[in-house]
């Protein structure tokens, strides 16, 4: 990874991904980076655009395929649709229905297979070989990481005094790109990854000192599900080098973060998108800095599920 790749990505993705606003939270004393405002409702369009636009004309014409918990698939489908190329998206049975519908609305071919992202991934590799498609990895690819890293450049422009950033963490493409950009500018900026207690693959891999498998479990933060790949090439090493700590949250804490963000900040967020807010609300970070940014990574919430949560919380 190098900084120039991230600047190049910023230029490349401009026609397809938005430069999102950084707003001051109403009540938390931190800043919120609104990736919910991306055309696909999540930051992943940055990486997908940078990757797909790096392919040759020939590779693009053949089409792209990916395995996804939803938002990466949506980003790939969106970019492919905009560029007029075919997209196939493989997802597991755990991906919520609203995300399946969104993929179909973008003319993508949706293949539902298996009970985990890993099982869906095996199917994706088979189809990729049968049809000679280009596989777009959700996180472990330098173009994807550089695309997500453009968020880091925007943070430095909008909040040059930034001292802490809280980033939702799954496969680590998002946090690797952001951490690389911020730490290159100033190694003292603190980069904190947030995952859910239910199957945090990167957390366990860091503890073990190598990529390990974790059992995928249903979570409100469904976008954070899935492993980092036993053959991880880029994100594990980048996270190990540039991320200061990883914090884990319970389902109750994530639910609180979602409800708070909707009620007090007037933003619709999914579980993964609210995880930074949840960490602040539950005082999970010791010695929080003065100029703190949270990445509100996505807003593709399952509205039916949210209603149930609202009823349960009694207001
Ligand atoms: C994919 C995703 C993440 C995690 O990104 P990684 O690069 O896999 O760490 C966080 N939030 C949302 C909304 C996502 O879709």
XYZ file of C-alpha atoms and ligand atoms in Angstrom:
330
model
C 0.000 0.000 0.000
C 1.147 3.531 -0.636
C -0.413 6.950 -0.273
C -0.299 7.662 -3.977
C -2.585 4.660 -4.614
C -5.163 6.244 -2.322
C -4.916 9.636 -4.072
C -5.281 7.850 -7.411
C -8.342 6.067 -6.065
C -9.859 9.390 -5.022
C -9.591 10.553 -8.607
C -10.794 7.251 -10.093
C -13.915 6.811 -7.985
C -15.166 10.407 -8.138
C -17.823 9.709 -10.831
C -19.317 6.762 -8.905
C -18.873 7.354 -5.172
C -19.775 10.448 -3.172
C -17.488 12.566 -1.073
C -19.516 12.268 2.121
C -20.038 14.930 4.792
C -18.437 14.870 8.229
C -20.958 16.311 10.680
C -20.787 17.108 14.371
C -22.930 14.728 16.403
C -25.930 16.344 18.124
C -25.128 14.925 21.537
C -21.960 12.810 21.621
C -19.181 15.386 21.217
C -17.720 13.502 18.233
C -17.870 13.748 14.431
C -19.819 11.382 12.196
C -18.617 10.427 8.705
C -21.824 9.703 6.825
C -21.125 6.798 4.484
C -24.845 6.062 4.740
C -25.193 8.759 2.061
C -23.365 6.744 -0.589
C -25.621 5.850 -3.538
C -25.638 2.229 -2.294
C -26.095 3.188 1.367
C -22.602 2.051 2.436
C -18.920 2.908 1.895
C -18.179 -0.246 -0.127
C -18.920 1.522 -3.405
C -15.542 3.260 -2.997
C -13.513 0.051 -3.114
C -15.730 -1.615 -5.701
C -15.478 1.368 -8.057
C -11.703 1.553 -7.681
C -11.298 -2.178 -8.302
C -13.669 -2.558 -11.245
C -12.286 0.537 -12.966
C -8.788 -0.976 -12.666
C -9.783 -4.002 -14.800
C -8.991 -4.216 -18.514
C -11.786 -3.618 -21.052
C -11.727 -7.336 -21.783
C -12.093 -8.413 -18.156
C -14.888 -5.906 -17.637
C -16.802 -7.138 -20.669
C -16.713 -10.744 -19.372
C -18.297 -9.578 -16.131
C -17.644 -9.618 -12.411
C -18.632 -11.936 -9.573
C -18.405 -11.599 -5.831
C -19.405 -13.131 -2.524
C -20.904 -10.699 -0.092
C -22.823 -10.085 3.135
C -24.864 -7.617 1.119
C -23.220 -4.218 0.965
C -20.197 -5.269 -1.067
C -22.492 -7.143 -3.420
C -24.686 -4.085 -3.735
C -21.643 -1.931 -4.455
C -20.352 -4.328 -7.127
C -23.837 -4.587 -8.663
C -24.214 -0.802 -8.645
C -20.836 -0.097 -10.217
C -21.351 -2.854 -12.817
C -24.814 -1.503 -13.615
C -23.435 2.030 -14.037
C -20.680 0.753 -16.326
C -23.026 -1.570 -18.232
C -21.275 -4.845 -17.364
C -22.806 -8.089 -15.967
C -22.558 -8.891 -12.235
C -23.157 -12.138 -10.326
C -23.463 -11.955 -6.528
C -23.190 -15.024 -4.252
C -24.585 -14.652 -0.749
C -25.292 -16.963 2.187
C -28.713 -17.666 3.643
C -27.843 -15.345 6.564
C -28.056 -12.219 4.422
C -31.310 -10.372 5.241
C -34.078 -10.201 2.677
C -33.925 -6.429 2.138
C -30.370 -6.830 0.878
C -31.337 -9.563 -1.602
C -34.074 -7.362 -3.064
C -31.689 -4.443 -3.424
C -29.289 -6.620 -5.442
C -32.028 -7.809 -7.763
C -33.180 -4.230 -8.317
C -29.707 -3.516 -9.767
C -30.105 -6.308 -12.357
C -27.502 -8.505 -10.670
C -27.782 -12.282 -10.826
C -28.154 -13.346 -7.171
C -27.008 -16.833 -6.119
C -28.028 -17.822 -2.554
C -25.861 -20.663 -1.255
C -24.856 -22.112 2.118
C -25.070 -21.087 5.751
C -21.970 -18.917 5.904
C -20.059 -16.485 3.787
C -17.341 -19.118 3.376
C -19.809 -21.582 1.833
C -21.141 -18.892 -0.505
C -17.528 -18.154 -1.380
C -16.856 -21.718 -2.503
C -19.841 -21.502 -4.863
C -18.605 -18.157 -6.183
C -15.222 -19.642 -7.055
C -16.901 -22.486 -8.968
C -19.077 -20.117 -11.010
C -16.136 -17.786 -11.589
C -14.152 -20.642 -13.148
C -17.069 -22.011 -15.186
C -17.828 -18.616 -16.722
C -14.366 -17.011 -16.644
C -15.558 -14.011 -14.609
C -13.408 -11.645 -12.567
C -13.789 -12.205 -8.813
C -14.013 -8.964 -6.819
C -12.830 -9.623 -3.268
C -14.767 -7.761 -0.540
C -11.680 -6.574 1.337
C -8.373 -8.404 0.710
C -7.241 -6.535 -2.380
C -5.016 -3.432 -2.689
C -7.494 -1.619 -4.984
C -10.340 -2.248 -2.538
C -8.207 -1.085 0.399
C -7.078 2.051 -1.463
C -10.708 2.818 -2.394
C -11.839 2.616 1.232
C -8.725 4.619 2.187
C -10.157 7.663 0.417
C -12.266 8.094 3.572
C -8.992 8.723 5.415
C -8.028 11.509 2.990
C -11.432 13.148 3.421
C -11.133 12.967 7.223
C -7.740 14.689 7.097
C -9.182 17.443 4.902
C -12.327 18.011 6.970
C -10.845 17.550 10.449
C -7.084 18.190 10.216
C -6.741 18.023 14.033
C -8.290 14.529 14.153
C -6.734 12.445 16.961
C -8.961 9.346 17.095
C -11.069 7.381 14.634
C -13.486 4.538 15.404
C -13.967 2.156 12.490
C -16.329 -0.839 12.177
C -14.156 -3.895 11.542
C -14.845 -7.159 9.728
C -12.477 -8.288 6.963
C -10.476 -5.132 7.534
C -10.496 -3.433 4.127
C -12.143 -0.325 5.538
C -9.901 0.064 8.561
C -6.711 -0.850 6.647
C -7.245 1.917 4.087
C -8.241 4.529 6.653
C -5.464 3.573 9.079
C -2.843 3.657 6.339
C -3.882 7.162 5.206
C -4.128 8.580 8.738
C -0.974 6.977 10.162
C 1.022 8.094 7.145
C -0.095 11.659 7.867
C 0.479 11.325 11.616
C 1.425 8.092 13.416
C -0.086 9.450 16.663
C -3.642 9.355 15.348
C -5.360 6.542 17.232
C -7.203 4.012 15.065
C -9.685 1.774 16.892
C -11.528 -1.133 15.297
C -14.979 -2.119 16.575
C -16.502 -5.572 16.038
C -19.329 -7.578 17.570
C -18.747 -10.265 20.180
C -20.554 -12.735 17.922
C -17.776 -14.068 15.716
C -15.120 -11.312 15.443
C -12.720 -12.970 12.992
C -10.045 -10.268 12.893
C -10.000 -9.959 16.688
C -9.379 -13.692 17.159
C -6.826 -13.734 14.350
C -4.858 -10.904 15.996
C -4.920 -12.799 19.294
C -3.713 -15.986 17.586
C -1.042 -14.134 15.593
C -2.369 -15.604 12.346
C -5.684 -15.763 10.448
C -8.062 -18.186 12.172
C -11.560 -19.397 11.411
C -14.480 -18.323 13.559
C -18.016 -19.597 13.524
C -20.319 -17.143 11.783
C -23.319 -16.207 13.935
C -26.360 -14.061 13.263
C -25.895 -10.499 14.552
C -27.561 -7.103 14.320
C -24.263 -6.079 12.732
C -24.763 -8.581 9.895
C -22.386 -6.613 7.648
C -19.546 -7.518 10.012
C -20.046 -11.284 9.658
C -17.648 -13.637 7.889
C -14.007 -14.622 8.185
C -10.821 -12.857 7.089
C -9.656 -15.836 4.983
C -7.024 -18.318 6.147
C -5.008 -17.255 3.111
C -5.359 -13.541 3.961
C -2.759 -11.562 2.029
C -3.139 -7.886 2.912
C -5.601 -6.812 5.585
C -4.352 -8.982 8.445
C -0.825 -7.550 8.173
C -2.114 -3.977 7.738
C -4.459 -4.226 10.726
C -1.690 -5.731 12.830
C 0.655 -2.920 11.908
C -1.641 0.123 11.937
C -4.622 -0.556 14.209
C -4.096 0.373 17.855
C -6.851 -1.733 19.421
C -10.010 -3.690 18.721
C -13.100 -3.370 20.923
C -16.004 -5.853 20.986
C -19.679 -5.084 21.581
C -22.710 -7.149 22.617
C -25.947 -7.307 20.653
C -27.677 -5.147 23.289
C -25.017 -2.481 22.978
C -25.319 -2.496 19.180
C -29.120 -2.204 19.452
C -28.703 0.802 21.763
C -26.357 2.394 19.253
C -28.861 1.948 16.435
C -31.801 3.335 18.395
C -29.773 6.265 19.733
C -28.505 7.153 16.265
C -32.014 7.133 14.855
C -33.650 9.027 17.716
C -30.983 11.574 18.560
C -28.997 11.977 15.349
C -31.932 11.375 12.994
C -29.962 8.927 10.876
C -31.058 5.508 9.673
C -28.176 3.147 10.305
C -27.631 -0.582 10.213
C -25.983 -2.419 13.111
C -22.467 -2.180 11.674
C -22.975 1.535 10.995
C -24.026 2.233 14.588
C -21.252 0.296 16.266
C -19.033 3.351 16.852
C -21.922 5.235 18.448
C -22.609 2.167 20.600
C -18.968 2.111 21.744
C -19.151 5.781 22.783
C -22.515 5.384 24.550
C -21.210 2.433 26.541
C -17.855 4.104 27.369
C -15.880 1.319 25.712
C -12.889 3.521 24.838
C -10.470 4.578 27.566
C -9.042 8.096 27.351
C -11.069 9.081 24.323
C -9.411 11.957 22.439
C -10.674 15.479 21.731
C -11.202 15.318 17.980
C -12.891 11.995 17.405
C -14.486 10.727 14.199
C -16.792 7.720 13.875
C -17.277 6.006 10.540
C -21.041 5.569 10.095
C -20.359 2.849 7.566
C -23.801 1.899 6.295
C -27.516 2.513 6.487
C -29.017 -0.568 4.902
C -31.025 -1.569 7.947
C -33.696 -4.239 7.902
C -36.601 -1.969 8.831
C -38.848 -4.813 10.038
C -36.170 -5.851 12.514
C -35.756 -2.271 13.700
C -39.480 -2.011 14.438
C -39.271 -5.167 16.581
C -36.344 -3.668 18.487
C -38.247 -0.413 19.066
C -41.195 -2.332 20.489
C -38.914 -4.374 22.741
C -37.272 -1.261 24.101
C -40.738 0.027 24.917
C -40.987 3.456 23.311
C -18.345 -4.312 4.937
C -18.827 -3.419 6.001
C -18.041 -3.132 7.135
C -16.693 -3.780 7.395
O -15.761 -3.541 6.388
P -14.452 -4.473 6.262
O -13.652 -3.868 5.186
O -14.932 -5.859 5.918
O -13.779 -4.471 7.591
C -18.534 -2.216 8.059
N -19.745 -1.655 7.908
C -20.535 -1.906 6.851
C -21.853 -1.228 6.752
C -20.106 -2.791 5.850
O -20.898 -3.030 4.804
